[in-house]
Short mmCIF file of C-alpha atoms in Angstrom, two decimals:
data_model
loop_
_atom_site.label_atom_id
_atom_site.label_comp_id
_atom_site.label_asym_id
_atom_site.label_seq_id
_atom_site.Cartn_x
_atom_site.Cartn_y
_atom_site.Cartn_z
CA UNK A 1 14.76 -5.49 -13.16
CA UNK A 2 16.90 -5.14 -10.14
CA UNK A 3 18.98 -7.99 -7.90
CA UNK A 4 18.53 -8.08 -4.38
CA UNK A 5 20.95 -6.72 -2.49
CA UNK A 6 22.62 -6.72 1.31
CA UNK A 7 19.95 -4.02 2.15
CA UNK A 8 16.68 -5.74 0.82
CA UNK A 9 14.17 -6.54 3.47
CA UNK A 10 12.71 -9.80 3.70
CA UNK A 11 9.57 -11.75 4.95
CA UNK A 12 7.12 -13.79 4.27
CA UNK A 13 3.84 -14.04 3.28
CA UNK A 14 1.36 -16.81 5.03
CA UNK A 15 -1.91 -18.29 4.54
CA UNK A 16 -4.26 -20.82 6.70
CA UNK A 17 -2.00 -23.40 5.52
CA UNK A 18 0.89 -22.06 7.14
CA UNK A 19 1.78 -24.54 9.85
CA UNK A 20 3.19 -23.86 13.39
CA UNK A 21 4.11 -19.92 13.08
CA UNK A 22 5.38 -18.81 15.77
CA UNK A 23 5.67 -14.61 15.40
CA UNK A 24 7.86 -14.32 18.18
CA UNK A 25 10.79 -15.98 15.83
CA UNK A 26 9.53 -14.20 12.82
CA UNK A 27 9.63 -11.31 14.63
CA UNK A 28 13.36 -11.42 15.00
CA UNK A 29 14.30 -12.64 11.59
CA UNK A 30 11.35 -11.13 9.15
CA UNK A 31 11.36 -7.45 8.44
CA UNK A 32 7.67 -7.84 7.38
CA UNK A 33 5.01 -9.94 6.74
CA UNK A 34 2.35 -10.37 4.68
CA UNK A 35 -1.03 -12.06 4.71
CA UNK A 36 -3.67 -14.03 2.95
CA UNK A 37 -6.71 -12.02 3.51
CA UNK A 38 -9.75 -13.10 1.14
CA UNK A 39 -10.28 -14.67 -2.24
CA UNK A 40 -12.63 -14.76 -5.00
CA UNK A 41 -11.22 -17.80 -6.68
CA UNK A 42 -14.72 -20.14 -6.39
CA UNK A 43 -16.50 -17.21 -7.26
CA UNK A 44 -17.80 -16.30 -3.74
CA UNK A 45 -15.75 -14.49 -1.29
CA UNK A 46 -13.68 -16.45 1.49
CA UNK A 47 -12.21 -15.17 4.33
CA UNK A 48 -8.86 -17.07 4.79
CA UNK A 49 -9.27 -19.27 8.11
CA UNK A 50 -5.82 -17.48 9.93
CA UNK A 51 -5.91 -13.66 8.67
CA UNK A 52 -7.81 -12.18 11.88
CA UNK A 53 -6.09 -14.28 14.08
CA UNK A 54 -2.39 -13.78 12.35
CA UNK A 55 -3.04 -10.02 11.84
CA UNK A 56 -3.61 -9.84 15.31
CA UNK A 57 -0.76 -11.34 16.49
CA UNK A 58 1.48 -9.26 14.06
CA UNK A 59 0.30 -6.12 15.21
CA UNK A 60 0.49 -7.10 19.08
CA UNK A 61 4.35 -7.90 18.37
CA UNK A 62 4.47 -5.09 16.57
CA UNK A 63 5.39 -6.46 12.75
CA UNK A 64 5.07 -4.68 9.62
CA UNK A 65 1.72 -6.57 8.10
CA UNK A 66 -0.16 -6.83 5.22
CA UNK A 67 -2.77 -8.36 2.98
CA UNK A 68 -3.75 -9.42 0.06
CA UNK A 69 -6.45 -10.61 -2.10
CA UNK A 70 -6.79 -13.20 -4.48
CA UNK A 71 -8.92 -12.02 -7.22
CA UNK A 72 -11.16 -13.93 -9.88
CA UNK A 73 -11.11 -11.30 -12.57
CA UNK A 74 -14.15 -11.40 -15.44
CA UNK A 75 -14.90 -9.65 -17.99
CA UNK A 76 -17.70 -8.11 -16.10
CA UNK A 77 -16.22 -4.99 -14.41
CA UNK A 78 -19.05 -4.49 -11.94
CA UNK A 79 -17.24 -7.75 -10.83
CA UNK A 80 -13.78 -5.96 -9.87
CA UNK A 81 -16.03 -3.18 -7.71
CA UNK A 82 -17.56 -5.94 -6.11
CA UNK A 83 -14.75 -7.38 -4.76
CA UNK A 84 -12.55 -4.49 -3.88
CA UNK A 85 -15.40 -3.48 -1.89
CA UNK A 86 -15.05 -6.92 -0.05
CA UNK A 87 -11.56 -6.54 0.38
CA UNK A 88 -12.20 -3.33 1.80
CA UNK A 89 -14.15 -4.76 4.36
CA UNK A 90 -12.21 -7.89 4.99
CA UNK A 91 -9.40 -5.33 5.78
CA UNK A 92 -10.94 -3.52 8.49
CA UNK A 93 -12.20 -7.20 9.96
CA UNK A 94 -8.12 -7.80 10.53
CA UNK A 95 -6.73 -4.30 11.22
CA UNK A 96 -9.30 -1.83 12.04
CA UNK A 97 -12.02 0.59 11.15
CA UNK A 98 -10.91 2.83 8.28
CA UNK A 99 -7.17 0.12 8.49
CA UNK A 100 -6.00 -1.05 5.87
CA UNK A 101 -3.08 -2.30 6.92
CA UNK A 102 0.68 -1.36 7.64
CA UNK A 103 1.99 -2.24 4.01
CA UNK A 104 0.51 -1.66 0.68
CA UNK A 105 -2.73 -3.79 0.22
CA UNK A 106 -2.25 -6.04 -2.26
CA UNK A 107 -4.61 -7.28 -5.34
CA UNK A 108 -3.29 -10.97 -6.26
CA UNK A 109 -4.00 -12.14 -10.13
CA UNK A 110 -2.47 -15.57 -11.21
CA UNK A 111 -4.06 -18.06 -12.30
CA UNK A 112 -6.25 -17.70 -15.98
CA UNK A 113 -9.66 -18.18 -13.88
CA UNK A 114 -11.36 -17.51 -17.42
CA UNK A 115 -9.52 -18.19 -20.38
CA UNK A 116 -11.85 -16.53 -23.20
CA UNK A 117 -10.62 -13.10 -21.00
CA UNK A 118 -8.54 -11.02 -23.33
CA UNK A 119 -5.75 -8.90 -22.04
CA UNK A 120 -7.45 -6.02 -22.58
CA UNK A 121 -10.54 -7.21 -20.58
CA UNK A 122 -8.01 -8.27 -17.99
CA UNK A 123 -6.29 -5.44 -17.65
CA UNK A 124 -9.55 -3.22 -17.84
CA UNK A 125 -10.47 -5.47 -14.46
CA UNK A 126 -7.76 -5.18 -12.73
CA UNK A 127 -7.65 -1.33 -13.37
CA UNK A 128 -10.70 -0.84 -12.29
CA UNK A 129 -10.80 -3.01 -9.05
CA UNK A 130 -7.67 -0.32 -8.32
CA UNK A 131 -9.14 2.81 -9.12
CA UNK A 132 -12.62 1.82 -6.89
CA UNK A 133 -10.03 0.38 -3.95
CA UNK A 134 -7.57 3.48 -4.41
CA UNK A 135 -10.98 5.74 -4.48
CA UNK A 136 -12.52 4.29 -1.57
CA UNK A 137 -8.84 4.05 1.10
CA UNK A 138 -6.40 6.79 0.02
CA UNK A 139 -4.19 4.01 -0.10
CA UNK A 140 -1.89 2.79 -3.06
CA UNK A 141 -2.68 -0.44 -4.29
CA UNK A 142 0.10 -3.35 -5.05
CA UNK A 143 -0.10 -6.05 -7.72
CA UNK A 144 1.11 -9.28 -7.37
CA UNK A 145 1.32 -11.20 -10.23
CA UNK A 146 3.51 -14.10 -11.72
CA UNK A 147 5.94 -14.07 -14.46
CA UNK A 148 4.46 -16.94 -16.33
CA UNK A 149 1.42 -15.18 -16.21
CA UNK A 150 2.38 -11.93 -17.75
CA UNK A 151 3.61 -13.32 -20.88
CA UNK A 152 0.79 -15.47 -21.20
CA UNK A 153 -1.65 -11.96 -21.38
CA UNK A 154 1.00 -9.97 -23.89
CA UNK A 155 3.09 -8.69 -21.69
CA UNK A 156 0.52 -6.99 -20.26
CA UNK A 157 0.24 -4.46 -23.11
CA UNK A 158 -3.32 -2.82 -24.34
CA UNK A 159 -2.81 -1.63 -27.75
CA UNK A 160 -2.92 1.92 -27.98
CA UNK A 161 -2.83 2.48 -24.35
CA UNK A 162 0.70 0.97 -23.57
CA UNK A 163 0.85 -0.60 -19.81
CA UNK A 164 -1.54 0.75 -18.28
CA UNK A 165 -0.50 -1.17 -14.64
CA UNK A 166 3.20 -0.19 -14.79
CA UNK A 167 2.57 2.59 -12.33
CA UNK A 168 1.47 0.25 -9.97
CA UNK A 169 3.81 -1.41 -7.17
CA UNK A 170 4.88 -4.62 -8.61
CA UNK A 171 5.44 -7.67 -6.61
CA UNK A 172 6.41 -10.23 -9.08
CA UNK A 173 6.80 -14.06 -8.06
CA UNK A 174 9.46 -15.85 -10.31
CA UNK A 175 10.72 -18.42 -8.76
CA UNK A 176 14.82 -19.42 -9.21
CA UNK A 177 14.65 -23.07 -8.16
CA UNK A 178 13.24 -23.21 -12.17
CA UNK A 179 15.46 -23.95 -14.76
CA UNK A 180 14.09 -21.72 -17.13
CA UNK A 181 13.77 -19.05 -15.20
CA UNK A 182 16.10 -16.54 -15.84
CA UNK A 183 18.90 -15.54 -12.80
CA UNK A 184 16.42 -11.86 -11.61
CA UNK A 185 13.18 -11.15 -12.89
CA UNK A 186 13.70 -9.14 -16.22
CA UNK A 187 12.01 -5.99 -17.36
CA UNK A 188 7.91 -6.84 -18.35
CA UNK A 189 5.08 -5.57 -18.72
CA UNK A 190 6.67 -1.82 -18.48
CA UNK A 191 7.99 -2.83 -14.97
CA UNK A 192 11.66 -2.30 -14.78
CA UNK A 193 11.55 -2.62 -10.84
CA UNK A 194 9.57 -5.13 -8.45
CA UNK A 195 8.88 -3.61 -5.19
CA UNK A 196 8.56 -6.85 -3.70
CA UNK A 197 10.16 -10.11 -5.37
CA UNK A 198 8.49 -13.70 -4.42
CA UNK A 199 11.51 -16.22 -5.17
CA UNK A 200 10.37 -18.91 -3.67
CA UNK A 201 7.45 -20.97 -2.95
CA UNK A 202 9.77 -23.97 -1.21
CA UNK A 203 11.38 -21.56 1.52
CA UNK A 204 12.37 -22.50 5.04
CA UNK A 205 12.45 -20.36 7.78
CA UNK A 206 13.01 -20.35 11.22
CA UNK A 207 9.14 -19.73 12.87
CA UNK A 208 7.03 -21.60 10.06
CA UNK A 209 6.71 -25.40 10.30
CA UNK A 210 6.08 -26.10 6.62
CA UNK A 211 7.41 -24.60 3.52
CA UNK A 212 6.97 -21.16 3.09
CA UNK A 213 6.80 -18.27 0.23
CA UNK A 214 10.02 -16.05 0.53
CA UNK A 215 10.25 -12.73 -0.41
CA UNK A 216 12.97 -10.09 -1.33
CA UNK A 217 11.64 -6.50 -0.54
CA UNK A 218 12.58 -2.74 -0.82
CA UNK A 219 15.96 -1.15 0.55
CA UNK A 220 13.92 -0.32 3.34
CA UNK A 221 10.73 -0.82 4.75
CA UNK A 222 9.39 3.12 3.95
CA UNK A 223 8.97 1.92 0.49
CA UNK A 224 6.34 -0.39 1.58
CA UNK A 225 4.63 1.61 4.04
CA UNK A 226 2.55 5.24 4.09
CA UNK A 227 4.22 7.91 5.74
CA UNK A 228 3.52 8.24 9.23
CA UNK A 229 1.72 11.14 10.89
CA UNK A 230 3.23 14.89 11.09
CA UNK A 231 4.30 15.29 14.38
CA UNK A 232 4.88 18.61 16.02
CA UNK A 233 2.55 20.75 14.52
CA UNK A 234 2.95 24.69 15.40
CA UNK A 235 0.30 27.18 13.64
CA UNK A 236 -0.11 31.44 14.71
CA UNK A 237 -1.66 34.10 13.15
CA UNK A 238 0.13 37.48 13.01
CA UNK A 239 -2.10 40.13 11.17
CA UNK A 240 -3.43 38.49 7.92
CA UNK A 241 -0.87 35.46 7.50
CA UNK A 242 -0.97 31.66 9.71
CA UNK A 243 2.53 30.72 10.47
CA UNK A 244 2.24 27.31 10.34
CA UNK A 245 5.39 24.87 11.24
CA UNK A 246 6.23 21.20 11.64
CA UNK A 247 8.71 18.55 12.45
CA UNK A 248 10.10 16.92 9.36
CA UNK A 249 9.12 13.22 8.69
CA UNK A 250 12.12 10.78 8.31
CA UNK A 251 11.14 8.26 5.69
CA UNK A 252 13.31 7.64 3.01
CA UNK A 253 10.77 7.44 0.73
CA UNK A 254 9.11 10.95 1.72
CA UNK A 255 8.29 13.36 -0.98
CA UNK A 256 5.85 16.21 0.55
CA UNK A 257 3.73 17.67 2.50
CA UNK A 258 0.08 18.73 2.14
CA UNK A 259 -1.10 21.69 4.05
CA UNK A 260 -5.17 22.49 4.33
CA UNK A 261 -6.70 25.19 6.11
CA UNK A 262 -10.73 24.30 7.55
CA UNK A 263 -9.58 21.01 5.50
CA UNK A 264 -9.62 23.09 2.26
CA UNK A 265 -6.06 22.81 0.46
CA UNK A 266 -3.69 25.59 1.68
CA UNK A 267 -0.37 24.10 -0.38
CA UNK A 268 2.13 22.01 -1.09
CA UNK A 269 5.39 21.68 0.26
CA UNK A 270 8.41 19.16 -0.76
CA UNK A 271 10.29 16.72 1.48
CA UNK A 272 12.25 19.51 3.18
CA UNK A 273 10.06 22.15 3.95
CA UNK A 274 8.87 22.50 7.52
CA UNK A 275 7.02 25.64 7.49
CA UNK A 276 4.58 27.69 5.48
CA UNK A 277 3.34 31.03 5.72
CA UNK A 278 -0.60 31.13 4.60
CA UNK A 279 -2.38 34.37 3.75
CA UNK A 280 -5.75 34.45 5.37
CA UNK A 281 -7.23 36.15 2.62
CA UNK A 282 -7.79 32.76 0.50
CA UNK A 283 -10.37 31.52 3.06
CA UNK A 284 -13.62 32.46 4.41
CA UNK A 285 -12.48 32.76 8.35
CA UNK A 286 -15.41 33.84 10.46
CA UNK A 287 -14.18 35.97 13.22
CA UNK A 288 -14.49 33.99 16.29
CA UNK A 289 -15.18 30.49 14.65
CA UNK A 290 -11.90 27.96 15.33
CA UNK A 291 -9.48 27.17 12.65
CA UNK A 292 -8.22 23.83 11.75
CA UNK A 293 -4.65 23.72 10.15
CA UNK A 294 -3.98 20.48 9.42
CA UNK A 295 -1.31 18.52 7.37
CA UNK A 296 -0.59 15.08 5.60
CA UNK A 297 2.61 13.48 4.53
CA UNK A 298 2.95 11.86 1.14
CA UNK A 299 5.38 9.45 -0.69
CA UNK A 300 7.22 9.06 -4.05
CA UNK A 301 3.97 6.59 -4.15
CA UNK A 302 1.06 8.70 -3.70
CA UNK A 303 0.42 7.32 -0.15
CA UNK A 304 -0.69 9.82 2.36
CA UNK A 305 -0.23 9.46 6.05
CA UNK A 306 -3.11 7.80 7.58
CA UNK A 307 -4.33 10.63 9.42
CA UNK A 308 -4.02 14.24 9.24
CA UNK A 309 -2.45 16.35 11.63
CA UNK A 310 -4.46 18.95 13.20
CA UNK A 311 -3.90 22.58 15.00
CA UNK A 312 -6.75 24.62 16.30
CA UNK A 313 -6.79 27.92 16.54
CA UNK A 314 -9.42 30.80 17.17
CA UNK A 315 -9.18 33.93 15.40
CA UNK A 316 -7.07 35.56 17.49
CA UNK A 317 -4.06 33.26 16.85
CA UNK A 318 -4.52 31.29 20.24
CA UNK A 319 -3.97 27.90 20.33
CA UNK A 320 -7.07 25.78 21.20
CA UNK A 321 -6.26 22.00 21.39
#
């Protein structure tokens, strides 16, 4: 996989064991931060004891923040729906109805909880707590896992499916302080980037009184976040077409637009675009019912702005708020 590099972001992540923060000095020298949310590891869901009160305070200073959860994977898979329905909740409890978070949510798997679980049956889990957490938030899901912990489950590798989890966001933790350890994290489990890169669990940084986890991130912080909303949104009707038009979004990682019409898809547009020219003829437009044109940004991800965009217009062509 890749080095770091003078544009990586940084930050850490934190827990209830995380002594003496103080976000006001993280907030100068951390480009994001992420948090301890909930865990499974007992078998029984656990809020951790800081998450509402430090995703408050990253969002009142205005910090990039997210969460994670530390799963106990089985090889029951009703299991994995079970708790990415939890997380789902314990999300909202920190950031907000229908919030998930400013950065990608993140499912943690580390430790062999069970070890009769196969890789198969582990993989299976984890793929399914993503599909039902995906499902349920439009949002993209990131693993964190460890090194150590991919070789001991095969690299990761299902026979006759491949990797199935190598599409996913990797944040890997592989720590340099170890010997062993080789110099940057090499290419596993059909990974050959981290998105995030935990190399340390000793850290020390200014604004946490005990030792911290460090962690190397994208070039820049679009990679970790959804696009934000469309802004400028323009939409008339001249004789059987909506003109619809838009201010281009600025993230690096931007890759498209979707445009919907009455929230039924109109088209898609690449990272460029700023207009589109709809034929009325595709929809069923009652003549003097409103019509909603509204529009979502997506990434080289798959994550879609939170909200969508709206312009409403009567028949007519007139704008009507």
């Amino acid at each position: 996989m890749q080095d770091k590099n003078p544009l990586s972001t940084f930050g850490p992540d934190l827990n209830e064991f995380s002594r003496d923060v103080n976000f006001l000095t993280l907030a100068k020298n951390s480009d994001f931060i992420y948090l301890r949310a909930s865990g499974s590891g007992t078998g029984k869901l656990r809020i951790d004891n800081k998450f509402l009160e430090f995703a408050k305070e990253c969002r009142r200073l205005g910090i990039p923040c997210g969460a994670y959860h530390f799963a106990k994977p089985s090889k029951d898979l009703d299991s994995a729906v079970i708790q990415a329905d939890q997380f789902i909740d314990v999300l909202q409890q920190g950031f907000g109805d229908g919030d998930y978070g400013d950065l990608f949510p993140v499912l943690d798997v580390e430790t062999p909880t069970d070890k009769s679980l196969t890789t198969t049956e582990l993989v299976n889990w984890i793929d399914r707590f993503r599909d039902r957490f995906e499902e349920k938030t439009r949002r993209r899901l990131m693993l964190y896992t460890g090194l150590f912990f991919i070789g001991l489950y095969d690299d990761f590798k299902v026979p006759g499916k491949g990797y199935p989890l190598s599409d996913m966001p990797l944040w890997i933790a592989m720590y340099t302080r170890i010997p062993s350890n080789p110099r940057i994290p090499p290419n596993v489990g059909g990974w050959k980037r981290w998105t995030m890169w935990q190399f340390t669990d000793e850290g020390k940084l200014d604004g946490v009184g005990s030792p911290v986890d460090l962690n190397w991130g994208p070039n820049s912080i679009d990679s970790l976040m959804p696009p934000s909303a469309v802004t400028g949104l323009n939409a008339y009707i001249s004789g059987n077409k909506i003109f619809v038009n838009w201010t281009a979004n600025k993230e690096d990682d931007l890759n498209g637009y979707n445009v919907f019409v009455n929230d039924n898809y109109a088209g898609t547009l690449p990272r460029k675009a700023t207009k589109i020219v709809i034929d009325k003829s595709r929809f069923y437009l009652p003549k003097g019912k409103p019509i909603k044109i509204s529009i979502e940004a997506f990434d080289i991800t798959g994550d879609f702005s939170k909200e969508r965009t709206e312009y409403i217009l009567d028949n007519n062509g007139e704008f009507l708020g």
